[in-house]
Coordinates of C-alpha atoms in Angstrom, one line a residue:
M1 CA 133.0 110.4 127.6
T2 CA 131.6 106.9 127.1
P3 CA 134.1 104.5 125.5
L4 CA 133.3 103.1 122.1
R5 CA 132.5 99.5 121.5
P6 CA 134.4 97.5 118.8
D7 CA 131.6 98.4 116.4
H8 CA 132.1 102.1 117.2
S9 CA 128.8 102.5 119.0
R10 CA 128.3 103.8 122.5
P11 CA 126.4 101.6 125.0
D12 CA 123.6 104.1 125.2
D13 CA 123.0 104.4 121.4
E14 CA 120.2 101.8 121.5
A15 CA 118.2 103.9 123.9
L16 CA 118.4 106.9 121.6
T17 CA 117.1 105.3 118.4
T18 CA 114.8 102.6 117.4
A19 CA 115.1 100.7 114.1
V20 CA 112.3 101.2 111.7
T21 CA 110.4 98.0 110.8
L22 CA 107.2 97.4 108.9
E23 CA 105.6 96.2 112.2
R24 CA 106.4 99.5 113.8
V25 CA 105.0 101.4 110.8
V26 CA 101.8 99.4 111.1
D27 CA 101.7 100.2 114.9
V28 CA 102.2 103.9 114.2
L29 CA 99.6 103.9 111.4
H30 CA 97.0 102.6 113.8
E31 CA 97.3 106.0 115.5
T32 CA 96.1 107.8 112.3
D33 CA 92.9 108.0 110.2
L34 CA 94.8 106.8 107.2
Y35 CA 93.4 103.6 105.5
F36 CA 96.2 101.0 105.2
F37 CA 96.3 97.3 104.4
T38 CA 98.6 94.4 104.1
D39 CA 98.2 92.1 101.2
R40 CA 98.6 88.3 101.2
N41 CA 102.3 88.7 100.5
L42 CA 102.4 90.8 103.8
E43 CA 103.3 93.9 101.9
L44 CA 102.1 97.2 103.4
G45 CA 100.0 99.7 101.4
M46 CA 97.7 102.7 101.7
Y47 CA 94.8 104.0 99.6
W48 CA 93.7 107.6 99.8
D49 CA 92.3 110.3 97.5
G50 CA 92.6 108.1 94.4
A51 CA 96.2 107.1 94.9
I52 CA 97.7 103.7 96.0
T53 CA 100.9 103.8 98.0
S54 CA 103.1 100.9 98.9
I55 CA 105.5 101.2 101.8
H56 CA 108.9 99.5 101.7
L57 CA 112.1 99.4 103.7
L58 CA 115.1 99.6 101.5
G59 CA 118.9 99.8 101.7
H60 CA 121.5 98.3 104.0
K61 CA 119.8 97.3 107.3
S62 CA 116.5 98.6 105.9
C63 CA 117.4 102.2 106.7
V64 CA 115.3 103.9 104.1
L65 CA 111.5 104.2 104.5
F66 CA 110.2 104.4 100.9
L67 CA 106.6 105.4 100.0
A68 CA 105.9 104.6 96.3
S69 CA 102.6 106.0 95.1
R70 CA 100.6 106.0 91.9
S71 CA 97.4 107.6 90.8
T72 CA 94.5 105.2 90.1
R73 CA 93.4 107.6 87.4
T74 CA 94.8 107.6 83.9
Y75 CA 95.0 110.5 81.4
P76 CA 95.1 110.6 77.6
L77 CA 98.5 110.9 76.1
T78 CA 97.6 114.5 75.0
A79 CA 98.2 115.5 78.7
L80 CA 101.8 114.4 78.5
D81 CA 103.3 117.8 77.8
V82 CA 101.3 119.3 80.7
A83 CA 102.3 116.5 83.0
R84 CA 106.0 117.0 82.1
G85 CA 105.9 120.7 82.5
T86 CA 104.1 120.5 85.9
I87 CA 106.5 117.9 87.2
R88 CA 109.5 120.0 86.0
E89 CA 108.0 123.1 87.7
W90 CA 107.3 121.2 90.9
H91 CA 110.8 119.9 91.1
R92 CA 112.2 123.4 90.5
V93 CA 110.4 124.6 93.6
Q94 CA 110.6 121.5 95.8
P95 CA 112.4 118.3 95.3
W96 CA 110.1 116.2 97.4
P97 CA 108.2 114.0 96.5
R98 CA 109.9 112.8 93.3
G99 CA 107.3 112.8 90.6
H100 CA 107.2 110.9 87.3
Y101 CA 104.8 109.3 84.9
S102 CA 104.5 106.2 82.8
I103 CA 102.9 105.5 79.5
L104 CA 100.7 102.4 79.7
E105 CA 100.3 99.8 76.9
D106 CA 97.0 101.3 75.9
G107 CA 98.6 104.6 75.3
S108 CA 97.3 106.3 78.5
L109 CA 99.3 108.3 81.0
R110 CA 99.7 107.3 84.7
L111 CA 101.1 109.6 87.3
H112 CA 103.6 108.4 90.0
A113 CA 105.4 109.9 93.0
D114 CA 107.7 108.6 95.7
V115 CA 109.2 109.8 99.0
S116 CA 112.3 108.5 100.6
I117 CA 112.8 109.0 104.4
D118 CA 116.2 108.4 105.9
A119 CA 116.0 106.2 108.9
T120 CA 119.7 105.4 109.2
M121 CA 119.8 106.5 112.8
G122 CA 116.4 105.0 113.6
L123 CA 113.3 106.9 114.5
G124 CA 111.3 107.2 117.7
D125 CA 107.5 106.6 117.4
G126 CA 106.7 110.3 117.2
Q127 CA 109.4 110.9 114.6
L128 CA 108.2 107.9 112.5
L129 CA 104.6 109.2 112.7
S130 CA 105.7 112.7 111.7
A131 CA 107.8 111.3 108.8
L132 CA 104.9 109.2 107.5
L133 CA 102.3 112.0 107.8
S134 CA 104.7 114.5 106.1
G135 CA 105.4 112.0 103.3
V136 CA 101.7 111.3 102.7
E137 CA 100.8 115.0 102.8
A138 CA 103.6 115.8 100.3
L139 CA 102.3 113.0 98.0
R140 CA 98.8 114.3 98.3
A141 CA 99.8 117.9 97.5
F142 CA 101.8 116.6 94.5
F143 CA 99.0 114.6 93.1
T144 CA 96.5 117.4 93.7
A145 CA 98.6 119.8 91.7
L146 CA 99.5 117.4 88.9
E147 CA 96.0 115.9 88.5
A148 CA 94.5 119.4 88.3
A149 CA 97.0 120.5 85.7
C150 CA 96.4 117.3 83.6
R151 CA 92.6 117.8 83.8
I152 CA 93.1 121.3 82.5
G153 CA 95.5 120.0 79.8
E154 CA 93.1 117.2 78.9
A155 CA 90.2 119.7 78.5
G156 CA 92.3 122.1 76.5
Q157 CA 93.2 119.5 73.8

């Protein structure tokens, strides 16, 4: 057995994992057909299917890859009960992504969702790509279901 270092790591730990950085996320996103951008503050984001997603690294040593997404579409407040019910049902079946809504100053409803990916142990490029694609696909599925329900709720009012 390999002896531990004073920080309790083994000498070969670095070879097994790679820390997640926004630069690595950009490199991995270049391998996809997803549209992504960096703004003038060098923050990373994506736009797809009517949703804007920002990508952040959070936590101690940036060990959580966080995708925060919001729909670009708004709904009348009459769709609130439908949105609440759909979010509640979604979370009863699957906890990921976390969905929520906000009520804007003009009284309209905006839909949000987010995904947290644990990267405490680091991720290889393939793992990072898989985590990003899984997160984006989960966000897409959530928004598709929620927006369809809100359109039906909106029409039924």
